[in-house]
Short mmCIF file of C-alpha atoms in Angstrom, two decimals:
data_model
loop_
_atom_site.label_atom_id
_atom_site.label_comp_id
_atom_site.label_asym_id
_atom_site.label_seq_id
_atom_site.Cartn_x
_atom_site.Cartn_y
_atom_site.Cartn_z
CA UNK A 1 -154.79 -93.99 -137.88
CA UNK A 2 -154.24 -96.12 -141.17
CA UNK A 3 -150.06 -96.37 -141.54
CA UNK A 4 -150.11 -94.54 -145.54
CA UNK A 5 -147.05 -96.50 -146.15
CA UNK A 6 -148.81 -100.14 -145.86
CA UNK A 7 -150.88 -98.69 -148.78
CA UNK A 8 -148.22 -97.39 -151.03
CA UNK A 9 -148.31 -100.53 -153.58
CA UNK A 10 -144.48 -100.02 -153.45
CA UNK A 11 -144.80 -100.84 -149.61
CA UNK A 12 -147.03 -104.04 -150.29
CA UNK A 13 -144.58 -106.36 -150.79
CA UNK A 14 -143.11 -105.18 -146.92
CA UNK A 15 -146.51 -105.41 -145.21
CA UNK A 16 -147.32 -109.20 -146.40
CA UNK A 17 -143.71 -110.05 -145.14
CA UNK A 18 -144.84 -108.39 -141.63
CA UNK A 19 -148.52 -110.15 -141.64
CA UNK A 20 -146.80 -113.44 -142.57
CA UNK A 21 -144.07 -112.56 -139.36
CA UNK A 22 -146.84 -111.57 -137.58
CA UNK A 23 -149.14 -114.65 -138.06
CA UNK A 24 -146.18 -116.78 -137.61
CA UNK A 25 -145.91 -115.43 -134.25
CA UNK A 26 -149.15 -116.47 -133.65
CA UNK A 27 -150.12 -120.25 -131.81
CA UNK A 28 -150.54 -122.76 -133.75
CA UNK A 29 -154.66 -123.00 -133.38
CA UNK A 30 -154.89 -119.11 -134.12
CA UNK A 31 -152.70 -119.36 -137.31
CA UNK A 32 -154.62 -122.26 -138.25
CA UNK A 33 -158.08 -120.08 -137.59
CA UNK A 34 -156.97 -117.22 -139.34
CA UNK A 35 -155.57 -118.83 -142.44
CA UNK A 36 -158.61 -121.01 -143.15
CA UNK A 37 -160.72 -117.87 -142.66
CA UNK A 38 -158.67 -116.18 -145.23
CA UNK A 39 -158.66 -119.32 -147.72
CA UNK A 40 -162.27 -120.64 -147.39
CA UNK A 41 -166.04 -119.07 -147.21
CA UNK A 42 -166.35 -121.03 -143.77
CA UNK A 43 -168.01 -118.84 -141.23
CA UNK A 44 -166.24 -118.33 -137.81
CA UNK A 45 -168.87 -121.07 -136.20
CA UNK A 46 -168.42 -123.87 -139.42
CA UNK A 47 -164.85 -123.00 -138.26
CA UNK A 48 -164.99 -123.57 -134.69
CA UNK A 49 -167.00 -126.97 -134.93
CA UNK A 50 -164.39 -128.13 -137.66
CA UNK A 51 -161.46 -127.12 -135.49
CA UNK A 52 -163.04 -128.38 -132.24
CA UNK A 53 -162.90 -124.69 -130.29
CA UNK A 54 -165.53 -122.41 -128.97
CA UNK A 55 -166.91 -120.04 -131.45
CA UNK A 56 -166.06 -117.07 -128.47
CA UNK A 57 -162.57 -118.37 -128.75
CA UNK A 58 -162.14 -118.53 -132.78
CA UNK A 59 -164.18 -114.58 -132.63
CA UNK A 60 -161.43 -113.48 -129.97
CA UNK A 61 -158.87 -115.31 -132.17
CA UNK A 62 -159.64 -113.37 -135.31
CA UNK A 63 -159.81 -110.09 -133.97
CA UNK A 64 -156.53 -110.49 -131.63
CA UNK A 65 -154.41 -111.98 -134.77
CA UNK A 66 -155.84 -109.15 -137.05
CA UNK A 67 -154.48 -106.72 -134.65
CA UNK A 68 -151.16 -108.68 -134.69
CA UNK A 69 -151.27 -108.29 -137.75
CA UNK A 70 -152.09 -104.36 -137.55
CA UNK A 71 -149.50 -103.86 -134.83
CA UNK A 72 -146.94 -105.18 -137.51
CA UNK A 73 -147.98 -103.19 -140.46
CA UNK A 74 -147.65 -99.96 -138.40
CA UNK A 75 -144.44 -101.24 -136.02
CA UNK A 76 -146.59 -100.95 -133.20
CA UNK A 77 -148.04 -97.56 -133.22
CA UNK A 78 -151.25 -99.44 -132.31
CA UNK A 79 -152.29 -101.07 -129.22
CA UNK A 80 -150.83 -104.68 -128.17
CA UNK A 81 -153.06 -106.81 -130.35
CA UNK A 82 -152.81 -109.33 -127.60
CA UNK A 83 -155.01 -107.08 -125.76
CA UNK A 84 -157.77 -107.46 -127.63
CA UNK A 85 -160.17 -108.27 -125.27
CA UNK A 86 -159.62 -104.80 -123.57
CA UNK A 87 -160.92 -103.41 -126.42
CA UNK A 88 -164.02 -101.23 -125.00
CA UNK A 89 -167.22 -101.68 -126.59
CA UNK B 1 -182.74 -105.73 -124.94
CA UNK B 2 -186.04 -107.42 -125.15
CA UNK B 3 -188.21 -104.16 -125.34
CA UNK B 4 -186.83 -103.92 -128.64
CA UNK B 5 -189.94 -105.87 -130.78
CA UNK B 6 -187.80 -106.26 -134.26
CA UNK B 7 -184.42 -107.24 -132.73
CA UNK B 8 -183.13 -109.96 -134.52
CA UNK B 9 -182.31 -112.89 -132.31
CA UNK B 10 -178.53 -112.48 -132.41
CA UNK B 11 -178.54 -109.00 -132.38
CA UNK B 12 -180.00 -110.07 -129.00
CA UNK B 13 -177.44 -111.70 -128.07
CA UNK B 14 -174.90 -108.84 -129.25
CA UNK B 15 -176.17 -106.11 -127.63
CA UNK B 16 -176.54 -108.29 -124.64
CA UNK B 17 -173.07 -109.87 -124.03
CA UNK B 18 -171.48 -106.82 -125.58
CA UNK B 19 -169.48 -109.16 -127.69
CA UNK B 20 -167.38 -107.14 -130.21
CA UNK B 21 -165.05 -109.86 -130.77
CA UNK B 22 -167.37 -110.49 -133.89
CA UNK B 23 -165.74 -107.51 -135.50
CA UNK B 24 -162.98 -109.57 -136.34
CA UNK B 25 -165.07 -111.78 -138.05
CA UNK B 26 -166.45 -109.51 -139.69
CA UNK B 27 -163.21 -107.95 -141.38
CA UNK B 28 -162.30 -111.83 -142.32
CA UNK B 29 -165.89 -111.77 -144.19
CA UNK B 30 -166.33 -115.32 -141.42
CA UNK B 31 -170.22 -113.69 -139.95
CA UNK B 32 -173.20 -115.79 -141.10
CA UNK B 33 -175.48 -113.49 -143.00
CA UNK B 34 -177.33 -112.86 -140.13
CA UNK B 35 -174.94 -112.10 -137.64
CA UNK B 36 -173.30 -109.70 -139.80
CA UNK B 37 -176.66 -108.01 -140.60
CA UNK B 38 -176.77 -107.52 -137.16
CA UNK B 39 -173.30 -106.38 -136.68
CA UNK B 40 -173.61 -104.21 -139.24
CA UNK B 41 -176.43 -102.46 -137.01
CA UNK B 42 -174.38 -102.66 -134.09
CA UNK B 43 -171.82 -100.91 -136.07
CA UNK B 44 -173.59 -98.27 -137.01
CA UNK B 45 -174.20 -96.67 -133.54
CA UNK B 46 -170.26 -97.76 -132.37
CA UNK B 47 -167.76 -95.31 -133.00
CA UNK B 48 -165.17 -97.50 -131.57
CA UNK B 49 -165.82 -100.51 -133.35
CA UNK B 50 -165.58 -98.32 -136.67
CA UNK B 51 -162.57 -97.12 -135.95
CA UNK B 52 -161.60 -100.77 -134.88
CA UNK B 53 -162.95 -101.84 -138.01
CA UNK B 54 -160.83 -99.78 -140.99
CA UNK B 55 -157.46 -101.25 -138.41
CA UNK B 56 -158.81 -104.67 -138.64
CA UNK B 57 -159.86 -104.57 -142.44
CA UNK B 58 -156.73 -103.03 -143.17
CA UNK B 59 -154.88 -106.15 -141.42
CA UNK B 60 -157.45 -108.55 -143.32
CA UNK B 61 -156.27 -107.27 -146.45
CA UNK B 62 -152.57 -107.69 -146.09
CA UNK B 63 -153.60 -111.10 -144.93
CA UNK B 64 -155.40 -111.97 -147.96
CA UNK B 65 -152.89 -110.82 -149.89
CA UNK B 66 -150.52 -112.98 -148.02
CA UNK B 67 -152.59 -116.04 -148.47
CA UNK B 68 -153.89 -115.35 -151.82
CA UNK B 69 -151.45 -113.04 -153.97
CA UNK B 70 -153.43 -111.56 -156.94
CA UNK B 71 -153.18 -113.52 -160.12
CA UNK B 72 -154.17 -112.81 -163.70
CA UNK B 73 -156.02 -115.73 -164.29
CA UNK B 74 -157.66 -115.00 -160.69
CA UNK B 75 -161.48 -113.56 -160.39
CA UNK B 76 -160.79 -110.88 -157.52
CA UNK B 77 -164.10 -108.62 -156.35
CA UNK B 78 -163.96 -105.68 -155.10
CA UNK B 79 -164.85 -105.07 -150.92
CA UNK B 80 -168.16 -103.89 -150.21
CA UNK B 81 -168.24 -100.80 -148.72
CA UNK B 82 -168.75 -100.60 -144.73
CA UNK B 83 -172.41 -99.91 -143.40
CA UNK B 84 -171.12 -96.41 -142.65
CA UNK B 85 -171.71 -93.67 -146.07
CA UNK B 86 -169.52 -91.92 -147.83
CA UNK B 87 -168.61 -88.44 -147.07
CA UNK B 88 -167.86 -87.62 -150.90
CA UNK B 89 -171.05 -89.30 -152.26
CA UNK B 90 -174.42 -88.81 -151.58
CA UNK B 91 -176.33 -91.41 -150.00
CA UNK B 92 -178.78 -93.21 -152.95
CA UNK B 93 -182.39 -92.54 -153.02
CA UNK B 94 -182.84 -95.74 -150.73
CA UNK B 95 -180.74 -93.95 -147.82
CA UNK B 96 -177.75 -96.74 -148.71
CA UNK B 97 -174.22 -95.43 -149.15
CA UNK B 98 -173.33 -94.90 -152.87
CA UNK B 99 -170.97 -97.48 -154.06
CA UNK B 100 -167.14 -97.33 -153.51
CA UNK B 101 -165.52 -95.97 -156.42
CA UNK B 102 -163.20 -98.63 -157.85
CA UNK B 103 -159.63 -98.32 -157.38
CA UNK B 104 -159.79 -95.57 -154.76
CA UNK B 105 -159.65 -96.25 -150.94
CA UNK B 106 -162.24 -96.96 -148.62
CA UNK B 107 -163.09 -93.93 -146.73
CA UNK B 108 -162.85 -93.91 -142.68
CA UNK B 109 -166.45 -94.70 -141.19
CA UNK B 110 -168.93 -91.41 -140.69
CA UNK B 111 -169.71 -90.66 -137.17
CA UNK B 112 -173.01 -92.27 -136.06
CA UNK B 113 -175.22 -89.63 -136.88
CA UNK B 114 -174.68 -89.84 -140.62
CA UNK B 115 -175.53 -93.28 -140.59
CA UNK B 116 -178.89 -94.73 -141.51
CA UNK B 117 -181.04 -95.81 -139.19
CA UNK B 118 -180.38 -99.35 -138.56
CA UNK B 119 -184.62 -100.23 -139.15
CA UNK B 120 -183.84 -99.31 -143.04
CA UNK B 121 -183.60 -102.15 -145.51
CA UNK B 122 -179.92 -102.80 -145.84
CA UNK B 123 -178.82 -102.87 -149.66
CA UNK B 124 -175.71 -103.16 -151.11
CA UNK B 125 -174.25 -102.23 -154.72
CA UNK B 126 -173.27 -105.11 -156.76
CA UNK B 127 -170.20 -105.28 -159.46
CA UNK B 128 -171.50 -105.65 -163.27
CA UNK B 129 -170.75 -109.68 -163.31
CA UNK B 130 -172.24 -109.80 -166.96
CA UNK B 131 -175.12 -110.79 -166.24
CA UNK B 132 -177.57 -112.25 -163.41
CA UNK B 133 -176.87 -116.00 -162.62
CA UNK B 134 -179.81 -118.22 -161.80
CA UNK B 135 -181.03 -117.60 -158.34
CA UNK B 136 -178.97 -114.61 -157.84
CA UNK B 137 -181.49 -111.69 -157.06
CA UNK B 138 -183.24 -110.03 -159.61
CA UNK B 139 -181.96 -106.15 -160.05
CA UNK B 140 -184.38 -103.57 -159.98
CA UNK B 141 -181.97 -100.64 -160.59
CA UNK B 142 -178.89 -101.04 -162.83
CA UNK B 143 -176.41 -102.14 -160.91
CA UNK B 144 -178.37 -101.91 -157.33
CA UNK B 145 -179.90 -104.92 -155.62
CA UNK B 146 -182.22 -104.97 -152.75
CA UNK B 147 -180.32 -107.42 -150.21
CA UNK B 148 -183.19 -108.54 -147.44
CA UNK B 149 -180.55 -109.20 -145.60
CA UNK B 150 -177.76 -110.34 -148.40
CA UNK B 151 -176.06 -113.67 -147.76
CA UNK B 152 -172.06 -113.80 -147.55
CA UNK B 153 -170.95 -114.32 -151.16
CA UNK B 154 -174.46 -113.45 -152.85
CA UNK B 155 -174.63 -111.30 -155.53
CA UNK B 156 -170.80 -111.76 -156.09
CA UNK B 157 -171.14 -114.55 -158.23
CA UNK B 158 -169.08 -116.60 -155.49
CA UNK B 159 -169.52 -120.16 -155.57
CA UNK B 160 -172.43 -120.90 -153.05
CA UNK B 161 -170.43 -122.80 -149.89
CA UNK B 162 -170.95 -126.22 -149.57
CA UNK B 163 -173.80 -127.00 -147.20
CA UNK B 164 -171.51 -129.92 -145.33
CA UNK B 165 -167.93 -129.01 -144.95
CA UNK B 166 -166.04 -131.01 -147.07
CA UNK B 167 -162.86 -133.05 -146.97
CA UNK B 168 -160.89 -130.10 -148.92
CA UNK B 169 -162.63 -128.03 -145.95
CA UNK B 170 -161.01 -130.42 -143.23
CA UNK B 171 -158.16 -130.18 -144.99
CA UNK B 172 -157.52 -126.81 -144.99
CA UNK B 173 -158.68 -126.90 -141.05
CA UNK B 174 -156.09 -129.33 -140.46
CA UNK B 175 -153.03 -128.28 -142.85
CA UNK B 176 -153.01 -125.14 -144.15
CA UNK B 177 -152.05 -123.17 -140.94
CA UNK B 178 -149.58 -125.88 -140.40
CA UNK B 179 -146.96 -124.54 -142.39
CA UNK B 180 -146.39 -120.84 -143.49
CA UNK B 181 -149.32 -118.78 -145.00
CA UNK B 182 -149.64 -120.98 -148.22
CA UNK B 183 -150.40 -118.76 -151.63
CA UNK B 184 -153.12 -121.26 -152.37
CA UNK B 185 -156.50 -120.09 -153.25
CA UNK B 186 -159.48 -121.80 -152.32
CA UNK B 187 -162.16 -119.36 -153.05
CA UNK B 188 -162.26 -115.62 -154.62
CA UNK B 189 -163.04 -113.41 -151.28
CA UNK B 190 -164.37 -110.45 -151.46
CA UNK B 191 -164.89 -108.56 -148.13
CA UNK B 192 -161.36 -109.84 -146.89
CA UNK B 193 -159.60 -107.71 -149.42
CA UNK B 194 -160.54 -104.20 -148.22
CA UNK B 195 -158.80 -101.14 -148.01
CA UNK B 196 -156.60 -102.78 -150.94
CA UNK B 197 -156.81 -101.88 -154.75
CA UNK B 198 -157.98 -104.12 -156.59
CA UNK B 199 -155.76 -104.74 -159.75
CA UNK B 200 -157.38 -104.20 -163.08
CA UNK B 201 -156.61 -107.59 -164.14
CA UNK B 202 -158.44 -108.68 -161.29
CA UNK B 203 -161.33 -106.00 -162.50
CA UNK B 204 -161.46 -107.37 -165.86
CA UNK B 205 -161.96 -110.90 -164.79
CA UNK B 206 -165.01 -110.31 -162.69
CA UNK B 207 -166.82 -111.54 -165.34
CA UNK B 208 -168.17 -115.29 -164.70
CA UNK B 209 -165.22 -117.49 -164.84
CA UNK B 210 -165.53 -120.20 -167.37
CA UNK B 211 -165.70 -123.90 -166.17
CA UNK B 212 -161.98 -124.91 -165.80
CA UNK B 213 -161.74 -128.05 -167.76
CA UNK B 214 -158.75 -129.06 -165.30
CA UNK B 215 -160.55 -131.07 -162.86
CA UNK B 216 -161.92 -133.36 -165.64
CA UNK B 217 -158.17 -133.71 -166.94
CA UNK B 218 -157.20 -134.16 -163.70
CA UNK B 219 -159.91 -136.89 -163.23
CA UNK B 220 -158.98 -138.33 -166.72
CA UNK B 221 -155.28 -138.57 -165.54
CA UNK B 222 -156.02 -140.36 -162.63
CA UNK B 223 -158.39 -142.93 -164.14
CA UNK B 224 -155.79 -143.41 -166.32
CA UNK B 225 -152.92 -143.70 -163.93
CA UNK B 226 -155.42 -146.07 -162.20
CA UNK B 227 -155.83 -148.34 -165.47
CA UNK B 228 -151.76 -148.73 -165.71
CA UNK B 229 -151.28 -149.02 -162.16
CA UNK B 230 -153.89 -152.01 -162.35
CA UNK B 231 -152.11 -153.51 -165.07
CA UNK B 232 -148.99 -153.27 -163.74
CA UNK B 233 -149.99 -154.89 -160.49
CA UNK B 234 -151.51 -157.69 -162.82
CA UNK B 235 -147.98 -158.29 -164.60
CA UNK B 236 -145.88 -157.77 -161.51
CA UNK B 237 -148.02 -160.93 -160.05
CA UNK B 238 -147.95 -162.91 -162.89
CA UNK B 239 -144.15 -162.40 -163.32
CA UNK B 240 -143.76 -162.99 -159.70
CA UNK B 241 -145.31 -166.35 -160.31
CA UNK B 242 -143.41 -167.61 -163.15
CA UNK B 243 -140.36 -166.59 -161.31
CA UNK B 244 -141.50 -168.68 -158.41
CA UNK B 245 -141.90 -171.54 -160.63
CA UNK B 246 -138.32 -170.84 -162.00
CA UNK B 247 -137.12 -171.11 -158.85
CA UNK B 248 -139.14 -174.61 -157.41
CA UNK B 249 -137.82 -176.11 -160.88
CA UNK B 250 -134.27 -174.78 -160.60
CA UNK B 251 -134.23 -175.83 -156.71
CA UNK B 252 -135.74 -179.72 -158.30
CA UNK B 253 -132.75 -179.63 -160.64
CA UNK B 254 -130.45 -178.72 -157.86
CA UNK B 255 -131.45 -181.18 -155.46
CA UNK B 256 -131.44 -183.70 -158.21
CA UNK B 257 -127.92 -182.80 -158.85
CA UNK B 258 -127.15 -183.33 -155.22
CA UNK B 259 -128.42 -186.50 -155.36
CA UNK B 260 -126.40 -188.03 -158.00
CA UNK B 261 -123.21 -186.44 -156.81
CA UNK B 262 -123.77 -188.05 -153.36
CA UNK B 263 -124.56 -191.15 -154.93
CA UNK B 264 -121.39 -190.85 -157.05
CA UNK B 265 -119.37 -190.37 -153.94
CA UNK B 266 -121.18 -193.29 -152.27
CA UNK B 267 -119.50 -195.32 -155.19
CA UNK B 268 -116.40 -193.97 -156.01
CA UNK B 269 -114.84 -192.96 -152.63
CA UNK B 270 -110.79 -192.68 -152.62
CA UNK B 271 -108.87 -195.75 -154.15
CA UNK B 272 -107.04 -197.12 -151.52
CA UNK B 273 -103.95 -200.00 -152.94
CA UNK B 274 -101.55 -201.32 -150.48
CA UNK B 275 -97.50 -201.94 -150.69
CA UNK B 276 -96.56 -204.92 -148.94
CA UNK B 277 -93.36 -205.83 -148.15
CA UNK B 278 -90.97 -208.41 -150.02
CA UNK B 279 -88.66 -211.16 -148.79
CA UNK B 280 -86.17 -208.12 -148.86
CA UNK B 281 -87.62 -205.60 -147.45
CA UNK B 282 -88.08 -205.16 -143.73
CA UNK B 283 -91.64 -207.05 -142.40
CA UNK B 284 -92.21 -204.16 -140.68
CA UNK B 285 -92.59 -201.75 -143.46
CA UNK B 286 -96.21 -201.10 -145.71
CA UNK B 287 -97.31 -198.34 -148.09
CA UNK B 288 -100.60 -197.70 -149.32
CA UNK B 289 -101.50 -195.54 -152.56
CA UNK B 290 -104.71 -193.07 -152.13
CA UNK B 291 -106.04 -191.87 -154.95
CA UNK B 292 -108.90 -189.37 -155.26
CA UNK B 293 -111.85 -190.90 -157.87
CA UNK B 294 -110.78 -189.31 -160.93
CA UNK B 295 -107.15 -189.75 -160.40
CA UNK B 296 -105.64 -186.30 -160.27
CA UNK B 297 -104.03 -186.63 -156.68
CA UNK B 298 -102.18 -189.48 -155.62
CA UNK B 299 -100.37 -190.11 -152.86
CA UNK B 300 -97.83 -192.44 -151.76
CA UNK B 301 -97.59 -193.18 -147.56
CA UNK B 302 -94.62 -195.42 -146.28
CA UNK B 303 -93.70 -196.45 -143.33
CA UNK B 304 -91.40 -199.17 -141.60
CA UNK B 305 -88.42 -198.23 -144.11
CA UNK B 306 -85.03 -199.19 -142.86
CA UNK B 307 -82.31 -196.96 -143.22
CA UNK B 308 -80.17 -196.88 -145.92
CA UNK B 309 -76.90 -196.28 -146.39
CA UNK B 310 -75.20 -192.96 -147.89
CA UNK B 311 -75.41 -193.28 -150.96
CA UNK B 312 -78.03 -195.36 -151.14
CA UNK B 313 -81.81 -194.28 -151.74
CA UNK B 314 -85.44 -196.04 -151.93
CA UNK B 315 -86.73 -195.27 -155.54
CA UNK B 316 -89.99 -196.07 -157.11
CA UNK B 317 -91.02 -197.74 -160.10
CA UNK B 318 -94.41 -198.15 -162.19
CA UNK B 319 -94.10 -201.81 -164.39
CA UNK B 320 -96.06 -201.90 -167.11
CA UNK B 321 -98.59 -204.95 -168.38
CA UNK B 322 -95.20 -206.28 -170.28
CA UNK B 323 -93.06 -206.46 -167.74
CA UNK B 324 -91.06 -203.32 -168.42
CA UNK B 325 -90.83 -200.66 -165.78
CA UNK B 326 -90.40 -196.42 -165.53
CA UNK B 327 -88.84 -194.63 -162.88
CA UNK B 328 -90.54 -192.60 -160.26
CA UNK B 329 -89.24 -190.53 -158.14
CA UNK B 330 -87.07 -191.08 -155.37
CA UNK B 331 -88.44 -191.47 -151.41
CA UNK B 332 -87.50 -189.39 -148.77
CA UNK B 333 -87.45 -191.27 -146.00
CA UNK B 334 -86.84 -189.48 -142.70
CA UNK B 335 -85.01 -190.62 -139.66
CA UNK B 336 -88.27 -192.62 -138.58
CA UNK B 337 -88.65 -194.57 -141.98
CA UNK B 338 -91.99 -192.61 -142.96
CA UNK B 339 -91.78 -191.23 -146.31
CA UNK B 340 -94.88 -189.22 -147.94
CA UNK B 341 -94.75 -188.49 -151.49
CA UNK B 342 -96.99 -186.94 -154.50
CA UNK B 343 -97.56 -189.16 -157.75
CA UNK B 344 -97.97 -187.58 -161.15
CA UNK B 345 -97.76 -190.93 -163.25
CA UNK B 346 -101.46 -191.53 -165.13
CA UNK B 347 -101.55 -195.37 -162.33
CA UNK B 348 -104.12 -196.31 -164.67
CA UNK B 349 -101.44 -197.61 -167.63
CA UNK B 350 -99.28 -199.59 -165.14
CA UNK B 351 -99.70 -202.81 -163.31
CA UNK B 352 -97.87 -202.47 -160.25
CA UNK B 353 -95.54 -200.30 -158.55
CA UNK B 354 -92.73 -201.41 -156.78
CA UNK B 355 -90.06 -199.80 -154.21
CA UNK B 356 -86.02 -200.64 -155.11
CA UNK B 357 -82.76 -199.51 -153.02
CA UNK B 358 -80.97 -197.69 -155.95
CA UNK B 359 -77.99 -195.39 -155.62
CA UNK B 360 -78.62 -191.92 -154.60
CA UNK B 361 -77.38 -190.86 -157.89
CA UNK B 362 -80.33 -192.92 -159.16
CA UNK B 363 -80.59 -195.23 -161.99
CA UNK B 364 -82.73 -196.01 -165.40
CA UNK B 365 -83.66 -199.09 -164.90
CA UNK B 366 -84.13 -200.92 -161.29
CA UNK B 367 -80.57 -202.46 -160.22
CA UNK B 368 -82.14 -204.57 -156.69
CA UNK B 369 -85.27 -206.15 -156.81
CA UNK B 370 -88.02 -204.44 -154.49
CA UNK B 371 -88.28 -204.01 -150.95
CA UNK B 372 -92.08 -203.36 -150.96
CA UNK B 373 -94.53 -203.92 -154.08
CA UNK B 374 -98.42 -203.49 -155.15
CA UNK B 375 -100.55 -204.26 -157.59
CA UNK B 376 -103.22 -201.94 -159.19
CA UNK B 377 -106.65 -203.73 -159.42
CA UNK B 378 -109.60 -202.25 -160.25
CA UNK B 379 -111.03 -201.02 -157.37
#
């Protein structure tokens, strides 16, 4: 499933400008969840308590912006990353 | 889920609420130890979430390099390898997956039946750091650690995060997803860079980074910008007061000033003489003389003047102490006999001033003797 052409180091340039679109797209709290997650060692709970959400919301955030962020590195040949709750388990 | 005696507590929970939202968490390296031990089980016996799981690590990677763009002076690690083995290396004697080769791409999850039983000890291979840092477990195989379970960012040399969250923390809650992904970097990651190469700069600085002697100079800089700060707040004040007392004496001066020039014109208002009118002129006709203090503007007022004939016209004359006189100018008297004139004569060298009916042609010396007269006395 992994798009070859977000790997080509040529190509990496391309795919941060589409995660940084992607994340921009994102609301405000879920940008702000995702970024710190990516710039600090906080866990998703030390998160949560610091930003005042439910630690089910800040889990649902990350894995629904990461998919954003998957649907734009592969110009959505993957599922709506909003739908990440439908995921099946 | 209960019947299960060993279950860890949250791996409880997991199997229980069927919560796979922690899989993002887990490609953002944001699971407690425990809960990504746990997860890690879960994983192995979840097709779906392994597949998830190479999308979402993928994405986390982009997203790391977003945020934090490799730099040469950067310690980078490289991503442990998923729970799930390789299919090109053997599995180590332990039954853990062989360590990712360096530089090459993580290989897609193995179905579930290649994985290890979730029971077995979880270990994970370690990158040389140079050495073993104090409290970092000890290694009983070059290059292998047990991990029982391994801690986020143990064993990587990471920084140990802070037991409180700190202000920098809040910070970074509060600011950094204001604006754009910034290109800061906090804290080397290591899980949150997988599926990406890591750069052999990167490689060759995963040696212990020496103590960065910036925050002290940072620290120095500010103590220092602290000491003039102080210093100038301390000559800004005392400045400010001597100014202050510039001004109270300046505004004494002033009003001391203003006192003696009111007194002065208290004493020396406008010098006021008066014309009077002779046995020739008409009874009914005065002048008065004003003259400002310092006798630069004087002015001559008449009033009552008869009217002359054509050629005839009123004329002024200053006499002197010996009985000599100068001629003034001549008066214009209007229809009304009110005449206003300007006198440039220094008053102060004559002793009277008088008013003759000349001829209109004028004359040196007075011809009539004067209609109207005044003296000059002090005033």
């Amino acid at each position: 499933v992994t798009d070859n052409r977000t790997r080509d180091e040529a190509g990496v340039e391309d795919a941060i400008a589409r995660a940084v679109a992607a994340v921009a797209s994102l609301p405000l709290d879920q940008r702000k969840v995702l970024t710190v997650a990516v710039a600090s060692d906080l866990s998703y709970a030390e998160i949560a308590r610091q930003g005042g959400f439910e630690p089910s919301t800040v889990l649902s955030w990350m894995r629904g912006g990461l998919h954003a962020i998957a649907e734009a590195l592969t110009n959505g040949e993957w599922a709506d990353p909003g739908d990440a709750q439908g995921f099946p388990g | 889920m209960s019947q299960i005696p060993d279950l860890p507590p949250v791996l409880e929970r997991l199997l229980e609420t069927g919560d796979h939202d922690l899989i993002g968490a887990y490609a953002l390296d944001a699971l407690p130890a425990e809960e990504r031990v746990a997860f890690e089980a879960h994983l192995r016996s979840c097709k779906q979430c392994q597949a998830e799981l190479q999308v979402l690590q993928e994405a986390a990677g982009i997203l790391h390099r977003a945020i934090v763009p490799p730099s040469p002076n950067a310690v980078s690690f490289p991503a442990p390898p998923p729970p799930a083995p390789s299919t090109t290396a053997g599995p180590e004697p332990d039954g853990r997956p062989a360590p990712e080769p360096e530089g090459e791409e993580r290989p897609a999850p193995e179905p579930v039946d290649a994985l290890p039983p979730a029971a077995e000890p979880a270990t994970e291979p370690l990158p040389a750091t140079g050495g073993p840092e104090p409290g970092a477990v000890a290694i009983e195989e070059p290059g292998v650690v047990p991990v029982e379970p391994l801690p986020v960012g143990e064993g990587f040399d990471l920084p140990a995060p802070e037991p409180e969250l700190s202000a920098e923390t809040a910070a970074v809650v509060e600011g950094i997803a204001e604006a754009p992904p910034s290109r800061r970097r906090l804290r080397p990651r290591g899980r949150v860079s997988p599926g990406l190469e890591p750069s052999p700069e990167a490689m060759a600085a995963v040696a212990p980074a020496r103590p960065s002697r910036l925050p002290w100079l940072v620290a120095a800089a500010g103590a220092l910008f602290g000491i003039v700060a102080i210093v100038a707040a301390l000559a800004l004040a005392e400045t400010k007061d001597n100014l202050e007392e510039e001004i109270a004496i300046q505004n004494t001066l002033i009003d001391d000033l203003n006192a003696q020039r009111d007194a002065y014109l208290q004493q020396t208002t406008a010098i006021v003489w008066n014309l009077a009118p002779t046995t020739l002129g008409s009874p009914d006709s005065s002048g008065i003389i004003f003259a400002d203090p310092v006798g630069t503007s004087v002015i001559l007022s008449v009033t009552g003047m008869p009217a002359l004939g054509e050629n005839q016209a009123y004329q002024i004359w200053y006499l002197l102490p010996d009985a000599t006189s100068e001629a003034g100018p001549q008066l214009d008297v209007d229809g009304n006999g009110n005449a206003l004139t300007r006198l440039t004569a220094d008053l102060t060298q004559y002793q009277a001033i008088a008013i003759t009916v000349e001829p209109a042609s004028g004359s040196e010396l007075p011809s009539t003797d004067p209609v109207l007269q005044g003296f000059f006395t002090n005033p």
